[in-house]
């Protein structure tokens, strides 16, 4: 999709700001997570936080992670070992390769019911033909608030794990590059 570039400034050298329009693409075009875009070599990614809102049954079978790993193998890019079968069991999963400090760490958050948030289960709503479909472009404000609220709540609950993982990666990288 093309949009007017809100930051357009023709005086800025070598910048996206020089373009009068922005082109946006679905980052999950080769799978349902944006790993191909994030793993461009110039990005030198150490950690990816992937919030997956795939539908049932794909999300609880680890399909998006499996596709990401397959894509990385085809592209010759390092990817940590993934437990596909249990990727939906918890609100947060951290995947790393302890034998390779250069392999990116994947922090994975599947969209799932959390009784601490509410009775709302997006997978059940989607299975029942409700509003949580990828192709539903007519959600009400209440539905958007409920769905995004669950994602935000689960992310907030995962905050300590995310922070600890970032600290560990910084320590590993610092140690690795000081040797």
mmCIF file of C-alpha atoms in Angstrom, residues 16-85:
data_model
loop_
_atom_site.group_PDB
_atom_site.id
_atom_site.type_symbol
_atom_site.label_atom_id
_atom_site.label_comp_id
_atom_site.label_asym_id
_atom_site.label_seq_id
_atom_site.Cartn_x
_atom_site.Cartn_y
_atom_site.Cartn_z
ATOM 1 C CA UNK A 16 13.122 7.845 3.502
ATOM 2 C CA UNK A 17 12.061 11.418 4.209
ATOM 3 C CA UNK A 18 13.081 12.332 0.652
ATOM 4 C CA UNK A 19 10.293 10.169 -0.746
ATOM 5 C CA UNK A 20 6.883 11.855 -1.003
ATOM 6 C CA UNK A 21 5.162 8.516 -0.413
ATOM 7 C CA UNK A 22 5.681 5.493 1.812
ATOM 8 C CA UNK A 23 5.162 1.933 0.637
ATOM 9 C CA UNK A 24 4.061 -0.496 3.326
ATOM 10 C CA UNK A 25 4.109 -4.266 3.016
ATOM 11 C CA UNK A 26 2.748 -7.105 5.091
ATOM 12 C CA UNK A 27 5.835 -8.170 7.009
ATOM 13 C CA UNK A 28 4.366 -11.634 7.484
ATOM 14 C CA UNK A 29 4.189 -12.314 3.764
ATOM 15 C CA UNK A 30 6.517 -15.358 3.995
ATOM 16 C CA UNK A 31 4.873 -16.902 7.021
ATOM 17 C CA UNK A 32 2.804 -15.183 9.650
ATOM 18 C CA UNK A 33 5.641 -13.481 11.526
ATOM 19 C CA UNK A 34 7.897 -10.729 10.128
ATOM 20 C CA UNK A 35 11.201 -12.599 10.415
ATOM 21 C CA UNK A 36 12.318 -12.092 6.766
ATOM 22 C CA UNK A 37 12.145 -8.315 7.169
ATOM 23 C CA UNK A 38 13.803 -8.347 10.597
ATOM 24 C CA UNK A 39 16.638 -10.668 9.591
ATOM 25 C CA UNK A 40 18.039 -8.474 6.847
ATOM 26 C CA UNK A 41 21.826 -8.663 7.459
ATOM 27 C CA UNK A 42 22.286 -4.916 7.890
ATOM 28 C CA UNK A 43 19.968 -4.991 10.909
ATOM 29 C CA UNK A 44 22.314 -7.254 12.941
ATOM 30 C CA UNK A 45 19.397 -8.427 15.083
ATOM 31 C CA UNK A 46 20.167 -9.900 18.507
ATOM 32 C CA UNK A 47 16.626 -10.261 19.876
ATOM 33 C CA UNK A 48 13.228 -10.508 18.257
ATOM 34 C CA UNK A 49 10.043 -10.139 20.253
ATOM 35 C CA UNK A 50 7.354 -11.868 18.208
ATOM 36 C CA UNK A 51 3.737 -11.384 19.202
ATOM 37 C CA UNK A 52 1.711 -13.919 17.259
ATOM 38 C CA UNK A 53 -2.000 -13.426 16.643
ATOM 39 C CA UNK A 54 -2.453 -16.373 14.292
ATOM 40 C CA UNK A 55 -5.726 -18.208 14.291
ATOM 41 C CA UNK A 56 -6.537 -21.653 15.623
ATOM 42 C CA UNK A 57 -5.402 -24.343 14.835
ATOM 43 C CA UNK A 58 -2.199 -22.857 13.439
ATOM 44 C CA UNK A 59 -1.190 -20.939 16.560
ATOM 45 C CA UNK A 60 -1.292 -23.900 18.907
ATOM 46 C CA UNK A 61 0.671 -26.065 16.483
ATOM 47 C CA UNK A 62 3.551 -23.604 16.197
ATOM 48 C CA UNK A 63 3.027 -23.155 12.459
ATOM 49 C CA UNK A 64 4.345 -19.573 12.270
ATOM 50 C CA UNK A 65 7.493 -20.494 14.200
ATOM 51 C CA UNK A 66 7.999 -23.591 12.041
ATOM 52 C CA UNK A 67 7.636 -21.486 8.887
ATOM 53 C CA UNK A 68 10.070 -18.897 10.265
ATOM 54 C CA UNK A 69 12.646 -21.580 11.027
ATOM 55 C CA UNK A 70 12.215 -23.104 7.563
ATOM 56 C CA UNK A 71 12.582 -19.677 5.956
ATOM 57 C CA UNK A 72 15.773 -19.011 7.962
ATOM 58 C CA UNK A 73 17.221 -22.370 6.864
ATOM 59 C CA UNK A 74 16.460 -21.589 3.193
ATOM 60 C CA UNK A 75 17.999 -18.127 3.569
ATOM 61 C CA UNK A 76 21.088 -19.421 5.417
ATOM 62 C CA UNK A 77 20.260 -17.393 8.530
ATOM 63 C CA UNK A 78 20.841 -18.584 12.077
ATOM 64 C CA UNK A 79 17.699 -19.392 14.028
ATOM 65 C CA UNK A 80 17.427 -20.847 17.538
ATOM 66 C CA UNK A 81 16.032 -24.313 18.232
ATOM 67 C CA UNK A 82 12.254 -24.097 18.654
ATOM 68 C CA UNK A 83 9.889 -26.386 20.546
ATOM 69 C CA UNK A 84 6.976 -26.112 18.114
ATOM 70 C CA UNK A 85 4.657 -28.469 19.939
#
